[in-house]
Amino acid sequence: MPLSRSLSVTSLSGLEDWDEEFDREDAILFEIAWEVSNKVGGIYTVIQTKARLTCEEWGENYFLVGPYMESNVRTQVELIEPCNPALRRTIDKMNSSGCKVYFGRWLIEGSPYVILLDVGFTAWSLDRWKSELWEKCGIGVPWFDREANDAVLFGFLTAWLLGEYAAQCDDPPHIVAHFHEWLAGLGLVLCRQRQLPIATIFTTHATLLGRYLCAGSVDFYNNLAEFNVDKEAGDRQIYHRYCLERAAARCTHVFTTVSQITAIEAEHLLKRKPDFVTPNGLNVKKFSAMHEFQNLHAQSKARIQEFVRGHFYGHLDFNLDKTVFLFIAGRYEFSNKGADIFLEALARLNYLLRVNHSEVTVIAFFIMPARTNNFNVETLKGQAVRKQLW
C-alpha cells in the first residue's frame, strides 16, 4: 500500500547500485526485533505468525535477530550450527572478540533461523558504546533507564553483526535489514552512520511518544499537529528514547507503519511520512470442516465452564447454560488497550440486563500480564472441591 512518497535505496550513502532485477537467492534478509523468541507484547505474535510465509519466500536466506534470554531459549529454540559459511565466520569472529552469539531454529511454524545476542554478557561495553553514541549521534542515554541501556547494547551488537557479515561475504552482498520499533532502531542508525552496504527498513507499530500521551488522558488525535514533541518527551523523561526512535525513522531507507492512523501519528510525532502502510495480519488456522471448528469450540467452552465452577464455588447462583463469556487481552495499559472502555461497556450492559430482568449472566476475563504475589488461596480451594465432587 504505497503512499505518496517513495525513496530509492540507490540514492543513499553506504549502498552500491543494485540491479533492477537480482536473484533473491543472492539476497539476505535479517529481521531484527526485541521480541524475537521473547514475548513482551504484540510484535512477538506478528513476527511469529508471519514466519512460515517469510521462510517459504526467502528460504535459507532469512534470519531473525533478537536478544538471548536463557529461560526462553530452553523452551523455544533449538541451538544448531549455522549452514551459511559467511554467517558461521561472523559468529565465530564475534564470539572470539568478547561476545556471546547463539544460532538456532525457533520452534514455531516455519522453524525460522534465529541469531540471539547476549546483551548481558557485553554489558562491560555499555559506557564505551554510550560515549560513541553521544559523540557520533548526539544522543545521551541516562544510566538509570535499564530498557534504554538494553537497547544500546542490542543496537551496537546488531550493527556489529551486520557489518561483520557484510565483511565476511566473498562477493558484494545484497543485504536487507528490517528493524521493528525503537528498541531495535539503534542498530539501523549505526548501520547508516557507518555507511554499511545494507538496505534498511524501519517499522513502527505505534509511536513511543503516542503511547505516553494517550496513557495520560490527552485529547490525542485532535491535537496531533499541535504537540511540542521535544517538550512532551522531556516532560515524560523519555527524551532519549524518543531520539532513538526518531533517528531510526529519519535514517531508514524505507519507513513503514502498520495502519493509516499510525502513519498520521508518525508523520506528526516522528516528522517523517511513512513510505508504505503494511497492515498486520495473523496467520489464522483454517479448519477443513465446520464441525471440526464446532467441536473445538465446545471443548474450549467446557474447560472454561469447569474453571468458572471452581472459581465461583459457593457463589454459583447463575445458570452456566445462560452465561456469556467476554474477553479482553493485551499489555497492562488501562487506557491504551481499551480496558477503560471495556469496563464502561460492561457497566452499561449490566444496567440493561438488570432493568430487563434478564436471566443472562456475563463473565468477563481480563487477560493482562502483570506482577502478582501468589495464587488466590480461596480460588484454589474452590477448584480442589470441584475436582473432588466431580
Tab-separated table of C-alpha atoms in Angstrom:
chain	number	residue	atom	x	y	z
A	1	MET	CA	0.000	0.000	0.000
A	2	PRO	CA	2.423	2.711	-1.168
A	3	LEU	CA	1.818	6.269	-0.048
A	4	SER	CA	2.709	9.480	-1.847
A	5	ARG	CA	6.474	9.404	-1.222
A	6	SER	CA	8.969	6.830	-2.409
A	7	LEU	CA	12.672	6.696	-1.581
A	8	SER	CA	15.200	4.854	-3.731
A	9	VAL	CA	17.850	2.893	-1.856
A	10	THR	CA	20.319	3.630	-4.629
A	11	SER	CA	20.453	7.320	-3.770
A	12	LEU	CA	21.665	6.898	-0.189
A	13	SER	CA	25.184	6.514	1.128
A	14	GLY	CA	26.694	3.158	2.001
A	15	LEU	CA	24.917	1.230	-0.765
A	16	GLU	CA	26.229	0.410	-4.193
A	17	ASP	CA	23.716	0.467	-7.034
A	18	TRP	CA	21.620	-2.673	-7.144
A	19	ASP	CA	20.376	-4.051	-10.431
A	20	GLU	CA	16.682	-3.533	-11.038
A	21	GLU	CA	16.295	-7.316	-11.002
A	22	PHE	CA	18.535	-9.560	-8.945
A	23	ASP	CA	18.210	-13.169	-7.877
A	24	ARG	CA	16.654	-13.459	-4.422
A	25	GLU	CA	18.981	-16.383	-3.789
A	26	ASP	CA	21.771	-13.793	-3.700
A	27	ALA	CA	19.938	-11.595	-1.158
A	28	ILE	CA	19.852	-11.981	2.614
A	29	LEU	CA	17.041	-10.757	4.858
A	30	PHE	CA	17.697	-10.016	8.535
A	31	GLU	CA	14.631	-9.178	10.622
A	32	ILE	CA	15.569	-7.559	13.924
A	33	ALA	CA	13.269	-7.148	16.930
A	34	TRP	CA	13.500	-7.281	20.718
A	35	GLU	CA	10.571	-9.737	20.656
A	36	VAL	CA	12.179	-12.494	18.608
A	37	SER	CA	11.603	-15.604	20.780
A	38	ASN	CA	10.954	-13.148	23.626
A	39	LYS	CA	7.281	-12.470	24.323
A	40	VAL	CA	6.692	-8.915	25.563
A	41	GLY	CA	3.758	-7.650	23.512
A	42	GLY	CA	2.017	-7.915	20.180
A	43	ILE	CA	5.107	-7.719	17.949
A	44	TYR	CA	6.006	-11.229	19.130
A	45	THR	CA	2.715	-12.500	17.674
A	46	VAL	CA	3.158	-10.520	14.436
A	47	ILE	CA	6.626	-11.972	13.781
A	48	GLN	CA	5.658	-15.464	14.917
A	49	THR	CA	2.592	-15.757	12.690
A	50	LYS	CA	4.250	-14.486	9.511
A	51	ALA	CA	7.413	-16.553	9.937
A	52	ARG	CA	6.177	-19.524	7.881
A	53	LEU	CA	5.308	-17.432	4.821
A	54	THR	CA	8.551	-15.459	5.050
A	55	CYS	CA	10.538	-18.704	5.270
A	56	GLU	CA	8.731	-20.023	2.190
A	57	GLU	CA	9.658	-16.883	0.236
A	58	TRP	CA	13.253	-16.418	1.432
A	59	GLY	CA	14.230	-19.988	2.344
A	60	GLU	CA	17.715	-20.335	3.841
A	61	ASN	CA	18.377	-16.601	3.412
A	62	TYR	CA	16.048	-15.409	6.173
A	63	PHE	CA	17.378	-14.772	9.678
A	64	LEU	CA	15.623	-13.356	12.726
A	65	VAL	CA	17.792	-11.427	15.192
A	66	GLY	CA	16.793	-10.968	18.823
A	67	PRO	CA	18.085	-10.932	22.419
A	68	TYR	CA	19.304	-14.078	24.162
A	69	MET	CA	17.017	-14.899	27.094
A	70	GLU	CA	18.045	-18.208	28.641
A	71	SER	CA	14.603	-19.099	30.010
A	72	ASN	CA	13.038	-18.580	26.567
A	73	VAL	CA	15.786	-20.402	24.677
A	74	ARG	CA	15.341	-23.530	26.802
A	75	THR	CA	11.741	-23.961	25.656
A	76	GLN	CA	11.557	-22.166	22.286
A	77	VAL	CA	14.863	-22.547	20.447
A	78	GLU	CA	16.919	-25.480	19.164
A	79	LEU	CA	20.556	-24.375	19.080
A	80	ILE	CA	22.447	-25.571	15.972
A	81	GLU	CA	25.474	-24.658	13.885
A	82	PRO	CA	24.857	-22.170	11.032
A	83	CYS	CA	24.937	-23.579	7.491
A	84	ASN	CA	25.819	-20.246	5.870
A	85	PRO	CA	29.655	-20.089	5.728
A	86	ALA	CA	29.819	-16.277	5.938
A	87	LEU	CA	27.461	-16.269	8.914
A	88	ARG	CA	29.461	-19.016	10.640
A	89	ARG	CA	32.634	-16.963	10.247
A	90	THR	CA	30.786	-13.865	11.507
A	91	ILE	CA	29.546	-15.578	14.672
A	92	ASP	CA	32.953	-17.164	15.357
A	93	LYS	CA	34.672	-13.792	14.955
A	94	MET	CA	32.213	-12.056	17.322
A	95	ASN	CA	32.429	-14.824	19.924
A	96	SER	CA	36.234	-14.651	19.863
A	97	SER	CA	36.020	-10.862	20.362
A	98	GLY	CA	34.142	-10.954	23.661
A	99	CYS	CA	30.515	-11.504	22.601
A	100	LYS	CA	28.126	-14.372	23.012
A	101	VAL	CA	26.122	-15.014	19.864
A	102	TYR	CA	23.831	-18.037	19.559
A	103	PHE	CA	22.344	-19.583	16.433
A	104	GLY	CA	19.400	-21.937	16.156
A	105	ARG	CA	15.885	-22.605	14.945
A	106	TRP	CA	12.861	-21.005	16.592
A	107	LEU	CA	10.448	-23.852	17.338
A	108	ILE	CA	7.383	-22.283	15.731
A	109	GLU	CA	5.617	-22.880	12.418
A	110	GLY	CA	8.181	-22.441	9.652
A	111	SER	CA	11.127	-23.076	12.013
A	112	PRO	CA	12.985	-19.868	11.049
A	113	TYR	CA	16.665	-19.398	11.803
A	114	VAL	CA	17.360	-17.114	14.780
A	115	ILE	CA	20.510	-15.279	15.812
A	116	LEU	CA	20.392	-14.388	19.510
A	117	LEU	CA	22.674	-11.730	21.009
A	118	ASP	CA	23.518	-11.905	24.710
A	119	VAL	CA	23.261	-8.246	25.775
A	120	GLY	CA	24.090	-9.035	29.407
A	121	PHE	CA	27.407	-10.649	28.505
A	122	THR	CA	28.585	-7.461	26.763
A	123	ALA	CA	27.395	-5.046	29.470
A	124	TRP	CA	31.055	-4.200	30.108
A	125	SER	CA	30.986	-2.235	26.831
A	126	LEU	CA	27.969	-0.106	27.791
A	127	ASP	CA	29.830	3.036	28.887
A	128	ARG	CA	32.124	2.966	25.844
A	129	TRP	CA	29.204	2.484	23.449
A	130	LYS	CA	27.184	5.223	25.159
A	131	SER	CA	30.107	7.594	24.687
A	132	GLU	CA	30.306	6.663	20.999
A	133	LEU	CA	26.548	7.186	20.647
A	134	TRP	CA	26.879	10.677	22.114
A	135	GLU	CA	29.926	11.592	20.018
A	136	LYS	CA	28.627	10.234	16.698
A	137	CYS	CA	24.854	10.772	17.005
A	138	GLY	CA	24.394	13.354	19.783
A	139	ILE	CA	22.057	11.080	21.782
A	140	GLY	CA	22.673	10.668	25.501
A	141	VAL	CA	21.178	7.776	27.486
A	142	PRO	CA	20.868	8.093	31.307
A	143	TRP	CA	22.329	5.351	33.476
A	144	PHE	CA	19.068	4.596	35.320
A	145	ASP	CA	16.993	3.593	32.273
A	146	ARG	CA	17.615	-0.134	32.071
A	147	GLU	CA	15.400	-0.654	28.999
A	148	ALA	CA	17.262	2.050	27.077
A	149	ASN	CA	20.596	0.575	28.197
A	150	ASP	CA	19.485	-2.788	26.777
A	151	ALA	CA	18.528	-1.000	23.543
A	152	VAL	CA	22.046	0.493	23.319
A	153	LEU	CA	23.713	-2.888	23.837
A	154	PHE	CA	21.350	-4.617	21.411
A	155	GLY	CA	21.779	-1.878	18.803
A	156	PHE	CA	25.574	-1.938	18.838
A	157	LEU	CA	25.653	-5.749	18.754
A	158	THR	CA	23.221	-5.783	15.815
A	159	ALA	CA	25.295	-3.252	13.849
A	160	TRP	CA	28.429	-5.253	14.663
A	161	LEU	CA	26.738	-8.462	13.429
A	162	LEU	CA	25.541	-6.902	10.162
A	163	GLY	CA	28.821	-5.126	9.473
A	164	GLU	CA	30.855	-8.244	10.182
A	165	TYR	CA	28.590	-10.334	7.960
A	166	ALA	CA	28.976	-7.867	5.075
A	167	ALA	CA	32.766	-8.019	5.519
A	168	GLN	CA	32.802	-11.848	5.570
A	169	CYS	CA	30.855	-12.208	2.296
A	170	ASP	CA	33.005	-13.229	-0.656
A	171	ASP	CA	31.009	-11.198	-3.191
A	172	PRO	CA	29.313	-7.800	-2.665
A	173	PRO	CA	26.164	-8.849	-0.780
A	174	HIS	CA	22.548	-7.785	-1.181
A	175	ILE	CA	21.575	-7.393	2.482
A	176	VAL	CA	18.177	-6.165	3.659
A	177	ALA	CA	17.735	-5.431	7.376
A	178	HIS	CA	14.222	-4.917	8.740
A	179	PHE	CA	14.043	-3.302	12.191
A	180	HIS	CA	10.957	-3.235	14.430
A	181	GLU	CA	10.342	-0.446	16.959
A	182	TRP	CA	12.702	1.817	18.876
A	183	LEU	CA	14.299	-0.978	20.922
A	184	ALA	CA	15.915	-2.327	17.746
A	185	GLY	CA	16.207	1.034	15.969
A	186	LEU	CA	19.687	1.995	17.150
A	187	GLY	CA	21.186	-0.805	15.074
A	188	LEU	CA	19.694	0.855	11.989
A	189	VAL	CA	21.085	4.278	12.933
A	190	LEU	CA	24.558	2.804	13.377
A	191	CYS	CA	24.353	0.974	10.025
A	192	ARG	CA	23.704	4.303	8.311
A	193	GLN	CA	26.278	6.205	10.366
A	194	ARG	CA	28.924	3.592	9.481
A	195	GLN	CA	27.748	3.536	5.838
A	196	LEU	CA	27.344	-0.232	5.770
A	197	PRO	CA	26.182	-1.719	2.430
A	198	ILE	CA	22.764	-2.614	3.819
A	199	ALA	CA	19.264	-1.627	2.711
A	200	THR	CA	17.250	-0.761	5.816
A	201	ILE	CA	13.544	-0.857	6.694
A	202	PHE	CA	12.088	0.523	9.915
A	203	THR	CA	8.580	-0.393	11.071
A	204	THR	CA	6.852	1.343	13.936
A	205	HIS	CA	3.768	-0.401	15.297
A	206	ALA	CA	2.861	2.612	17.454
A	207	THR	CA	4.997	5.621	18.294
A	208	LEU	CA	6.610	5.727	21.705
A	209	LEU	CA	5.511	9.277	22.467
A	210	GLY	CA	1.999	8.464	21.266
A	211	ARG	CA	1.730	5.660	23.825
A	212	TYR	CA	2.697	8.007	26.657
A	213	LEU	CA	0.419	10.819	25.505
A	214	CYS	CA	-2.598	8.500	25.193
A	215	ALA	CA	-1.905	6.977	28.606
A	216	GLY	CA	-2.016	10.496	30.097
A	217	SER	CA	-5.643	11.200	29.116
A	218	VAL	CA	-4.654	13.717	26.436
A	219	ASP	CA	-7.026	14.608	23.581
A	220	PHE	CA	-4.519	12.939	21.304
A	221	TYR	CA	-5.884	12.758	17.746
A	222	ASN	CA	-7.463	16.214	17.790
A	223	ASN	CA	-4.155	17.810	18.798
A	224	LEU	CA	-1.613	15.791	16.817
A	225	ALA	CA	-0.370	18.796	14.871
A	226	GLU	CA	-0.091	20.990	17.984
A	227	PHE	CA	2.226	18.968	20.226
A	228	ASN	CA	5.694	20.285	21.024
A	229	VAL	CA	7.232	16.833	20.683
A	230	ASP	CA	10.575	17.646	22.323
A	231	LYS	CA	8.894	19.202	25.366
A	232	GLU	CA	6.325	16.407	25.678
A	233	ALA	CA	9.021	13.722	25.531
A	234	GLY	CA	11.191	15.641	28.009
A	235	ASP	CA	8.307	16.151	30.463
A	236	ARG	CA	7.766	12.374	30.486
A	237	GLN	CA	11.502	11.636	30.899
A	238	ILE	CA	11.665	9.641	27.659
A	239	TYR	CA	13.511	12.184	25.501
A	240	HIS	CA	16.450	9.824	24.926
A	241	ARG	CA	14.099	7.026	23.842
A	242	TYR	CA	12.228	9.417	21.582
A	243	CYS	CA	15.526	10.488	19.988
A	244	LEU	CA	16.427	6.853	19.261
A	245	GLU	CA	13.043	6.228	17.627
A	246	ARG	CA	13.061	9.460	15.630
A	247	ALA	CA	16.639	8.889	14.455
A	248	ALA	CA	15.695	5.410	13.202
A	249	ALA	CA	12.653	6.781	11.362
A	250	ARG	CA	14.701	9.559	9.775
A	251	CYS	CA	17.719	7.408	8.818
A	252	THR	CA	15.984	4.373	7.350
A	253	HIS	CA	15.783	3.877	3.603
A	254	VAL	CA	12.152	2.738	3.816
A	255	PHE	CA	9.831	3.701	6.684
A	256	THR	CA	6.627	1.715	7.256
A	257	THR	CA	3.778	1.601	9.754
A	258	VAL	CA	1.012	-0.932	10.289
A	259	SER	CA	-2.082	1.259	9.849
A	260	GLN	CA	-3.200	4.515	8.291
A	261	ILE	CA	-3.882	6.093	11.694
A	262	THR	CA	-0.355	5.167	12.861
A	263	ALA	CA	1.012	6.682	9.649
A	264	ILE	CA	-0.637	10.009	10.513
A	265	GLU	CA	0.678	9.746	14.083
A	266	ALA	CA	4.222	9.022	12.844
A	267	GLU	CA	4.160	11.924	10.420
A	268	HIS	CA	3.390	14.404	13.210
A	269	LEU	CA	5.419	12.900	16.073
A	270	LEU	CA	8.424	11.442	14.196
A	271	LYS	CA	8.388	14.129	11.467
A	272	ARG	CA	8.527	11.714	8.546
A	273	LYS	CA	5.697	10.438	6.390
A	274	PRO	CA	5.808	6.635	6.067
A	275	ASP	CA	6.602	5.258	2.617
A	276	PHE	CA	4.279	2.282	2.986
A	277	VAL	CA	1.468	1.065	5.206
A	278	THR	CA	1.839	-2.689	5.760
A	279	PRO	CA	-1.193	-3.844	7.777
A	280	ASN	CA	-0.598	-6.564	10.335
A	281	GLY	CA	-2.137	-9.927	9.549
A	282	LEU	CA	-2.475	-13.025	11.666
A	283	ASN	CA	-1.978	-16.445	10.133
A	284	VAL	CA	-5.197	-17.990	11.446
A	285	LYS	CA	-5.570	-21.738	11.063
A	286	LYS	CA	-8.267	-22.652	8.558
A	287	PHE	CA	-10.425	-25.594	9.628
A	288	SER	CA	-11.082	-28.183	6.964
A	289	ALA	CA	-14.699	-28.643	8.066
A	290	MET	CA	-17.180	-26.620	10.086
A	291	HIS	CA	-17.863	-29.494	12.500
A	292	GLU	CA	-14.113	-29.537	13.380
A	293	PHE	CA	-14.331	-25.898	14.450
A	294	GLN	CA	-17.593	-26.517	16.356
A	295	ASN	CA	-16.086	-29.464	18.239
A	296	LEU	CA	-13.057	-27.396	19.265
A	297	HIS	CA	-15.343	-24.553	20.374
A	298	ALA	CA	-17.421	-26.937	22.506
A	299	GLN	CA	-14.300	-28.411	24.155
A	300	SER	CA	-12.896	-24.967	24.959
A	301	LYS	CA	-16.213	-23.742	26.363
A	302	ALA	CA	-16.467	-26.846	28.578
A	303	ARG	CA	-13.000	-26.125	30.024
A	304	ILE	CA	-13.947	-22.506	30.709
A	305	GLN	CA	-17.129	-23.659	32.452
A	306	GLU	CA	-15.108	-26.053	34.636
A	307	PHE	CA	-12.842	-23.190	35.659
A	308	VAL	CA	-15.833	-20.949	36.445
A	309	ARG	CA	-17.466	-23.650	38.621
A	310	GLY	CA	-14.324	-23.791	40.744
A	311	HIS	CA	-13.595	-20.070	40.753
A	312	PHE	CA	-17.099	-19.125	41.924
A	313	TYR	CA	-17.579	-22.177	44.151
A	314	GLY	CA	-20.030	-21.307	46.932
A	315	HIS	CA	-21.319	-18.312	44.958
A	316	LEU	CA	-22.506	-20.062	41.799
A	317	ASP	CA	-26.084	-18.789	41.764
A	318	PHE	CA	-26.391	-18.459	37.987
A	319	ASN	CA	-27.047	-20.823	35.091
A	320	LEU	CA	-23.913	-21.617	33.105
A	321	ASP	CA	-26.037	-22.529	30.083
A	322	LYS	CA	-27.258	-18.920	30.038
A	323	THR	CA	-23.831	-17.361	30.528
A	324	VAL	CA	-21.896	-15.250	28.032
A	325	PHE	CA	-18.078	-15.111	28.257
A	326	LEU	CA	-16.295	-11.927	27.143
A	327	PHE	CA	-12.531	-11.470	26.900
A	328	ILE	CA	-10.064	-8.603	26.611
A	329	ALA	CA	-6.327	-9.216	26.292
A	330	GLY	CA	-3.169	-7.144	25.888
A	331	ARG	CA	-0.438	-5.351	27.799
A	332	TYR	CA	-1.433	-3.934	31.185
A	333	GLU	CA	-2.110	-0.406	29.926
A	334	PHE	CA	-5.506	0.672	31.227
A	335	SER	CA	-6.496	3.224	28.580
A	336	ASN	CA	-4.162	2.365	25.663
A	337	LYS	CA	-5.507	-1.174	25.446
A	338	GLY	CA	-9.145	-0.202	25.915
A	339	ALA	CA	-9.734	-1.645	29.376
A	340	ASP	CA	-11.454	1.601	30.437
A	341	ILE	CA	-13.928	1.437	27.530
A	342	PHE	CA	-14.485	-2.288	28.138
A	343	LEU	CA	-15.369	-1.637	31.802
A	344	GLU	CA	-17.720	1.192	30.867
A	345	ALA	CA	-19.450	-1.045	28.297
A	346	LEU	CA	-19.806	-3.810	30.921
A	347	ALA	CA	-21.392	-1.333	33.358
A	348	ARG	CA	-23.955	-0.239	30.767
A	349	LEU	CA	-24.657	-3.835	29.770
A	350	ASN	CA	-25.089	-4.800	33.436
A	351	TYR	CA	-27.640	-1.984	33.888
A	352	LEU	CA	-29.657	-3.105	30.862
A	353	LEU	CA	-29.640	-6.762	31.942
A	354	ARG	CA	-30.923	-5.857	35.423
A	355	VAL	CA	-33.571	-3.424	34.172
A	356	ASN	CA	-34.911	-6.052	31.777
A	357	HIS	CA	-34.736	-8.841	34.421
A	358	SER	CA	-32.625	-10.931	32.072
A	359	GLU	CA	-31.518	-14.428	33.101
A	360	VAL	CA	-28.269	-13.995	31.164
A	361	THR	CA	-25.054	-13.704	33.190
A	362	VAL	CA	-21.908	-12.141	31.735
A	363	ILE	CA	-18.449	-13.260	32.897
A	364	ALA	CA	-15.600	-11.014	31.730
A	365	PHE	CA	-11.971	-12.123	31.548
A	366	PHE	CA	-9.164	-9.546	31.685
A	367	ILE	CA	-6.066	-11.327	30.330
A	368	MET	CA	-3.212	-8.916	31.015
A	369	PRO	CA	0.231	-9.931	32.276
A	370	ALA	CA	1.005	-8.051	35.480
A	371	ARG	CA	3.016	-8.510	38.657
A	372	THR	CA	1.451	-10.970	41.089
A	373	ASN	CA	2.344	-12.227	44.563
A	374	ASN	CA	0.783	-15.688	44.667
A	375	PHE	CA	-2.252	-17.749	43.790
A	376	ASN	CA	-5.571	-16.820	45.358
A	377	VAL	CA	-5.942	-19.451	48.105
A	378	GLU	CA	-9.761	-19.342	48.179
A	379	THR	CA	-9.875	-19.905	44.425
A	380	LEU	CA	-7.526	-22.892	44.707
A	381	LYS	CA	-9.743	-24.349	47.426
A	382	GLY	CA	-12.784	-23.957	45.190
A	383	GLN	CA	-11.019	-25.700	42.291
A	384	ALA	CA	-9.946	-28.562	44.602
A	385	VAL	CA	-13.505	-29.040	45.909
A	386	ARG	CA	-14.887	-29.061	42.369
A	387	LYS	CA	-12.437	-31.770	41.317
A	388	GLN	CA	-13.282	-33.870	44.388
A	389	LEU	CA	-17.004	-33.564	43.736
A	390	TRP	CA	-16.504	-34.491	40.103
